Tab-separated table of C-alpha atoms in Angstrom:
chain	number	residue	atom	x	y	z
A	998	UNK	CA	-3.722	-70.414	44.362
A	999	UNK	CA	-4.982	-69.540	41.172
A	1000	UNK	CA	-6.364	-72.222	38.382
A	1001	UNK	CA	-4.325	-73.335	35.958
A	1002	UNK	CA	-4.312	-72.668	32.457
A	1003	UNK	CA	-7.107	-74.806	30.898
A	1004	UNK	CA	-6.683	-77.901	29.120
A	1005	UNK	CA	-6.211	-77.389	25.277
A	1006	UNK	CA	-4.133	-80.012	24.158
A	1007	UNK	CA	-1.230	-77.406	23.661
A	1008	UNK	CA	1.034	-75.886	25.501
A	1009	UNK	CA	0.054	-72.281	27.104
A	1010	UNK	CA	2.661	-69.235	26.988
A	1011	UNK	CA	3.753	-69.033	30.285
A	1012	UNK	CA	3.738	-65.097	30.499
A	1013	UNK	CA	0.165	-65.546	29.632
A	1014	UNK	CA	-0.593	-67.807	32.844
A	1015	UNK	CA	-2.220	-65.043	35.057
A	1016	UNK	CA	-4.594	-64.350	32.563
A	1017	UNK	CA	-5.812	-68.184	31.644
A	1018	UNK	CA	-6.109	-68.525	34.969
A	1019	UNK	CA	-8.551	-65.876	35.251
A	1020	UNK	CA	-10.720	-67.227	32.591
A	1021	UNK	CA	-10.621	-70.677	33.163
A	1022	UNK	CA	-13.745	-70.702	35.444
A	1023	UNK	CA	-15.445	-68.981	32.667
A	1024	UNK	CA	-14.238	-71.313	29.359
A	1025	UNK	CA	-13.356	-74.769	30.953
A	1026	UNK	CA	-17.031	-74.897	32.744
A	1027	UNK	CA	-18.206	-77.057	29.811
A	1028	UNK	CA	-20.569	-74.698	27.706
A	1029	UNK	CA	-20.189	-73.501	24.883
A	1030	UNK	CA	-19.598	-69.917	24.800
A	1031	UNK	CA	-20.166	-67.225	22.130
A	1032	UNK	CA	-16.699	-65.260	22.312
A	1033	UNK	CA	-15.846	-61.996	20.280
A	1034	UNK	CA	-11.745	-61.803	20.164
A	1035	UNK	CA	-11.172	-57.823	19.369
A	1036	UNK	CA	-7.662	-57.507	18.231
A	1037	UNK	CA	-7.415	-60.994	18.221
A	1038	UNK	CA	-4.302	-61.464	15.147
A	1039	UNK	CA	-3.567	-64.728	14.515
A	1040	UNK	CA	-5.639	-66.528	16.981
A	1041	UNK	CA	-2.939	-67.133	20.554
A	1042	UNK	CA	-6.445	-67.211	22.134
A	1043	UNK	CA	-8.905	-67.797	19.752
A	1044	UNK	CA	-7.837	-71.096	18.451
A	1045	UNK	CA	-7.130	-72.986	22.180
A	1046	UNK	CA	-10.759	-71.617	23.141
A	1047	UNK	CA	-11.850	-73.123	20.169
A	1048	UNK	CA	-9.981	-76.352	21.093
A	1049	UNK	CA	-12.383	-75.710	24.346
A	1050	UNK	CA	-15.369	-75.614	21.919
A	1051	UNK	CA	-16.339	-72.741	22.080
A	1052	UNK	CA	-17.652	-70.619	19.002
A	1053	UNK	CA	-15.044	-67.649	18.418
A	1054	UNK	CA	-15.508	-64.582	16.349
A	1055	UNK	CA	-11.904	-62.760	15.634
A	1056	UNK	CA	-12.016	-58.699	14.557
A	1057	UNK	CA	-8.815	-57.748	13.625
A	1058	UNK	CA	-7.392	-54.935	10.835
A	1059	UNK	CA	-4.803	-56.803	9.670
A	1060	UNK	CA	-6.065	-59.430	6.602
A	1061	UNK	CA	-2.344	-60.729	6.866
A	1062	UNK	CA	-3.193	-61.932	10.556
A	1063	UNK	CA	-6.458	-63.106	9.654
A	1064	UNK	CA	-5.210	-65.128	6.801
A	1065	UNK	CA	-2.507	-66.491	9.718
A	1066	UNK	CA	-5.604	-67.283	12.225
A	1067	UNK	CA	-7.660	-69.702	9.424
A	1068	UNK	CA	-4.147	-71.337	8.694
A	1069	UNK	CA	-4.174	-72.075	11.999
A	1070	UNK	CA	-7.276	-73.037	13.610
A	1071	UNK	CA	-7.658	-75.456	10.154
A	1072	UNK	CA	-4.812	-77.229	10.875
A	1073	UNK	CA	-5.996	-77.293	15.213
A	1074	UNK	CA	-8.855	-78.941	13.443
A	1075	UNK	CA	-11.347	-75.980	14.637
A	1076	UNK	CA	-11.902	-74.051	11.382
A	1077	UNK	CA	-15.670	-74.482	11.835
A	1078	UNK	CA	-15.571	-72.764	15.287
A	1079	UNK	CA	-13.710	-69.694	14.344
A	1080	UNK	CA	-14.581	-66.706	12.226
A	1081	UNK	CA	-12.684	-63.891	11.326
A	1082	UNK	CA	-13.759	-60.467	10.526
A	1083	UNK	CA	-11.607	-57.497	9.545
A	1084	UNK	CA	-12.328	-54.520	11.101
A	1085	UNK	CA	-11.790	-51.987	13.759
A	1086	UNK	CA	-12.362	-52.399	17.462
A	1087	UNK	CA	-13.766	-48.795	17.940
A	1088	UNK	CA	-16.607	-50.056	14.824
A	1089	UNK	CA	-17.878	-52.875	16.076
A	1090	UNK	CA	-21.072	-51.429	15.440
A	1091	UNK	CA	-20.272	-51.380	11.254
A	1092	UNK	CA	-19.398	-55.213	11.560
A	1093	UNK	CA	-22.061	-58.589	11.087
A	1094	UNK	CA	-21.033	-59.800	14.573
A	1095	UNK	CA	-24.159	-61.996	14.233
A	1096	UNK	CA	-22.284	-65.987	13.091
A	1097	UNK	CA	-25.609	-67.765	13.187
A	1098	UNK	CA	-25.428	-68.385	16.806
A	1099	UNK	CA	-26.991	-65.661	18.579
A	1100	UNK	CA	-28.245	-62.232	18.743
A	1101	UNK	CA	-24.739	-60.025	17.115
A	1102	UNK	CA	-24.705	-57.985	20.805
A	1103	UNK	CA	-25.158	-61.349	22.526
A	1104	UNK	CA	-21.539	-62.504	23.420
A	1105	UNK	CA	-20.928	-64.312	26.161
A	1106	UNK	CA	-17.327	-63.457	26.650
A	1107	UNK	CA	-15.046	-60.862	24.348
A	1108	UNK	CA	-11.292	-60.540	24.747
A	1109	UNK	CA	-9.808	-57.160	24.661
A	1110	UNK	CA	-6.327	-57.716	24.908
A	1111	UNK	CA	-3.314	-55.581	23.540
A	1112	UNK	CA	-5.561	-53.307	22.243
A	1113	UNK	CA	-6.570	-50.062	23.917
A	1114	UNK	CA	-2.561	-49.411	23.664
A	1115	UNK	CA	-2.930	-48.528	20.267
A	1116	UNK	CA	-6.520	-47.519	19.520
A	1117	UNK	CA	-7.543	-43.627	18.886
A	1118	UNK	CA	-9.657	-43.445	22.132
A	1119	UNK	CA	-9.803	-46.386	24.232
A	1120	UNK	CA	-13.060	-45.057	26.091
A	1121	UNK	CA	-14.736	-45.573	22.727
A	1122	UNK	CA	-13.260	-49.145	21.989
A	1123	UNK	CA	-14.405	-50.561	25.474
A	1124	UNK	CA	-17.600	-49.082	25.219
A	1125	UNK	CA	-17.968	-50.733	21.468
A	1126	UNK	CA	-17.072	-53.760	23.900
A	1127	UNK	CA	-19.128	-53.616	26.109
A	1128	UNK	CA	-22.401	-53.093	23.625
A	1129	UNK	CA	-21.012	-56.645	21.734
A	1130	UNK	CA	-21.912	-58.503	25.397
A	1131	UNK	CA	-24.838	-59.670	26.393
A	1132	UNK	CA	-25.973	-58.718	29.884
A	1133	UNK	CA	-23.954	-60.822	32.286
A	1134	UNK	CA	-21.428	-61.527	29.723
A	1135	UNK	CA	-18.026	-60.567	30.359
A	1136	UNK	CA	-14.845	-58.950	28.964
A	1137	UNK	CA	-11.190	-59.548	29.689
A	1138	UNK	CA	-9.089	-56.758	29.186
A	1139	UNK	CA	-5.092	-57.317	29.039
A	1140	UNK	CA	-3.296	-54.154	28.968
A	1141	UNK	CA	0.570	-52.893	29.013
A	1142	UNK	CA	1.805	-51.548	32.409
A	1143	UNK	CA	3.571	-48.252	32.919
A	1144	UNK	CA	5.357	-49.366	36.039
A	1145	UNK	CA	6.497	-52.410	34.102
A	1146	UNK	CA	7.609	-50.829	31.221
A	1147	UNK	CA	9.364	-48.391	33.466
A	1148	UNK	CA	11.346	-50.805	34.982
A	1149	UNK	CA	12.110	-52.626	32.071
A	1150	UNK	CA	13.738	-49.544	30.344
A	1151	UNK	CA	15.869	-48.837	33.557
A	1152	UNK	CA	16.830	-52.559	34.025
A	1153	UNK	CA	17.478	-52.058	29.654
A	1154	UNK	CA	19.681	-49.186	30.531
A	1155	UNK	CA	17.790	-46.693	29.061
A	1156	UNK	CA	16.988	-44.332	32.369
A	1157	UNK	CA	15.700	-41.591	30.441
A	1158	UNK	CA	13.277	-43.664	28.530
A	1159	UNK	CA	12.696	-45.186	32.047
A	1160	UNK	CA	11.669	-41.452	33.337
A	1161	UNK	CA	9.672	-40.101	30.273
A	1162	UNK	CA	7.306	-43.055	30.864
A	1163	UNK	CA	7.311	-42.818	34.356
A	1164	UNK	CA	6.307	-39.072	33.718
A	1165	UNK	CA	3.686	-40.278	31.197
A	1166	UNK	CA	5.824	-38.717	28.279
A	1167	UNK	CA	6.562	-40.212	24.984
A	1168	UNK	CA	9.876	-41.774	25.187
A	1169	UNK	CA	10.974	-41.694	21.265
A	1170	UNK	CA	9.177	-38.349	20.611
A	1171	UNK	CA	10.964	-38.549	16.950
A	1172	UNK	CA	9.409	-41.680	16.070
A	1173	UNK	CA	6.772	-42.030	12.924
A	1174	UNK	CA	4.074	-44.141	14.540
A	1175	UNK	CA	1.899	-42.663	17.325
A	1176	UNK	CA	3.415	-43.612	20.939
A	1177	UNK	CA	2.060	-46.889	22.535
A	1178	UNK	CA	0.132	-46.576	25.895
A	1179	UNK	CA	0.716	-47.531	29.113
A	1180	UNK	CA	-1.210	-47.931	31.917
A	1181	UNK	CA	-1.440	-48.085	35.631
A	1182	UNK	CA	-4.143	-50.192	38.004
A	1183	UNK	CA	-6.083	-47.036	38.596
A	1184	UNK	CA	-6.077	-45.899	34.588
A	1185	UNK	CA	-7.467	-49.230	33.774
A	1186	UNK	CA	-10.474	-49.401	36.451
A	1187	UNK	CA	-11.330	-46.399	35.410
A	1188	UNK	CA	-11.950	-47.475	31.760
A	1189	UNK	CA	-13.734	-50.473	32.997
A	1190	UNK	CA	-16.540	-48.382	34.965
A	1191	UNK	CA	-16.618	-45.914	32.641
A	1192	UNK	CA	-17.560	-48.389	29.713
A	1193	UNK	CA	-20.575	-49.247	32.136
A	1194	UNK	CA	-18.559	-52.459	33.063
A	1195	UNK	CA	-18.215	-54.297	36.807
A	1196	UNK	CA	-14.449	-54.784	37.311
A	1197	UNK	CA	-12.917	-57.672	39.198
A	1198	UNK	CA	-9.784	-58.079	41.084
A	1199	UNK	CA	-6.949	-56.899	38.502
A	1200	UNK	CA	-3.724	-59.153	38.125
A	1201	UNK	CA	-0.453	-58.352	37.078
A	1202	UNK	CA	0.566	-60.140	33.497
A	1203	UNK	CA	4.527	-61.419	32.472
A	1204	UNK	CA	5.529	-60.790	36.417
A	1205	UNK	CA	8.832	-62.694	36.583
A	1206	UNK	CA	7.702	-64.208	32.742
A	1207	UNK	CA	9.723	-61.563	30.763
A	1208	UNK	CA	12.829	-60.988	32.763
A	1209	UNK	CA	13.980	-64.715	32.003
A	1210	UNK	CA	15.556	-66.426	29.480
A	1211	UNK	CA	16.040	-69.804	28.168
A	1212	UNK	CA	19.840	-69.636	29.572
A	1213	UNK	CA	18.584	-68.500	33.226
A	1214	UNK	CA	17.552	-72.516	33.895
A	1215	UNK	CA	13.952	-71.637	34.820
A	1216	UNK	CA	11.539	-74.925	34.400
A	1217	UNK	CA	8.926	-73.496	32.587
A	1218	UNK	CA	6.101	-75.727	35.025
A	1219	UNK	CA	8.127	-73.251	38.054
A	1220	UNK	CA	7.963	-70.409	36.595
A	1221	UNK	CA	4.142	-70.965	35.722
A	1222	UNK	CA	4.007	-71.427	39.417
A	1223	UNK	CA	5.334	-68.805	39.939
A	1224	UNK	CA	3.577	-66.665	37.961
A	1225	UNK	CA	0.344	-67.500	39.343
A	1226	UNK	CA	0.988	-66.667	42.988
A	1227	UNK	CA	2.490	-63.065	42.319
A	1228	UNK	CA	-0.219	-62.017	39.581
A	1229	UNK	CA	-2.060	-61.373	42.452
A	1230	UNK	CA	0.122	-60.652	44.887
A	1231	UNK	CA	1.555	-56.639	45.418
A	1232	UNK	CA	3.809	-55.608	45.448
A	1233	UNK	CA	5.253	-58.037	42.681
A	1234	UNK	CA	1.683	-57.526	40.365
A	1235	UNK	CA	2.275	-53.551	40.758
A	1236	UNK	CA	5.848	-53.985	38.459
A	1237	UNK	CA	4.493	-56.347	35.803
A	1238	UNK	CA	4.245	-56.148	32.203
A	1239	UNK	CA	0.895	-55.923	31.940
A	1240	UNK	CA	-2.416	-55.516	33.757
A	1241	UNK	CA	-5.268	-57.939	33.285
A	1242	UNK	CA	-8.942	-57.417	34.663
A	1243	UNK	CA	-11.855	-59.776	34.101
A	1244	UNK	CA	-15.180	-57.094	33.836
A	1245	UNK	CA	-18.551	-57.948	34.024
A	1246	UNK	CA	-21.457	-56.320	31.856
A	1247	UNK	CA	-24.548	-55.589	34.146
């Protein structure tokens, strides 16, 4: 069985268990790590892995979210140990990623999550990444998952939506705003290596998490449980809502 989320002082989102899980042998070991949150918002990760004391550096475009993420990790009492920085995954380069602590490509650990959905060329972004860590350091990437979000638009009753993402078509081709990606298992490995990164095992994200409600019952402790044992496990991790891997930079 996997390892459970790590201990913050506040409670984890338990469609996010699969992917604590994987980093909890790399934040709960008791050092302080340099991390680099890309696309981070309003700090769901940044501010417990501060709570863990580690140093965190957020890059996100939206000044609205980063304005949201000081609010926050003030009042968690860890305003010291983040930093936020508006910019652009895909310019990391352009950015003073150096807080004081290190070398600016010396990271320890970045987070990548929700991101390469809605980037102009994810290739580029991991690659930006991947030049942030330092050698040994490691990324975790959280992505959507086409199966998922197939299923969920059939189970939604919206089959044709359902088949123009199965079919890796835009399913509201009218819309303004550019089409969110999806991917599958073998899309996302092949970013990994191709941004010059080691992949480990991928997991699936939000397995059972997303399909329940508050009215279904579910003890959230269960479903937690639950979660852990089938991120791992296909074929339940091939239909999730996301896809998480935990890379490695050589």
């Amino acid at each position: 069985m996997s390892a459970p989320a790590p201990s913050t002082g506040e409670q984890l989102p338990v469609r996010t268990a699969a992917v604590w899980a994987a980093l909890d042998p790399v934040v709960a070991s008791g050092e302080a790590l340099r991390v680099l949150d890309v696309g981070g918002g309003s700090g769901g990760f940044a501010v417990p892995l501060a709570r863990l004391g580690h140093q965190v550096t957020v890059v996100d475009p939206s000044a609205d979210a980063l304005a949201t993420l000081q609010r926050r990790a003030q009042t968690a009492g860890v305003g010291e140990r983040v930093r936020g920085l508006q910019g652009d995954g895909d310019l990391l380069h352009e950015l003073p990623l150096d807080d004081g602590h290190g070398a600016g490509g010396g990271y320890d650990l970045a987070l990548c999550h929700s991101v390469l959905e809605v980037v102009d060329d994810p290739s580029a972004t991991l690659r930006e990444v991947t030049r942030a860590l330092r050698p040994g350091g490691q990324v975790s990437i959280a992505t959507a998952n086409r199966a998922g979000a197939v299923l969920a638009r059939a189970l939604g009753g919206h089959p044709r939506e359902a088949l123009a993402l199965l079919e890796d078509r835009d399913p509201a081709p009218s819309r303004t705003r550019p089409a969110r990606r999806r991917f599958g298992p073998g899309d996302l490995l092949a970013l990994v290596t191709g941004a010059g990164l080691e992949p480990g095992e991928w997991r699936g994200v939000a397995v059972v998490a997303d399909l329940l409600d508050a009215a279904s019952g579910a003890g959230p402790e269960a479903v937690r449980r639950l979660e852990l044992a089938l991120a791992v496990t296909s074929p339940y991790r091939d239909v999730a809502t996301g896809l998480h891997v935990l890379a490695t930079r050589p």
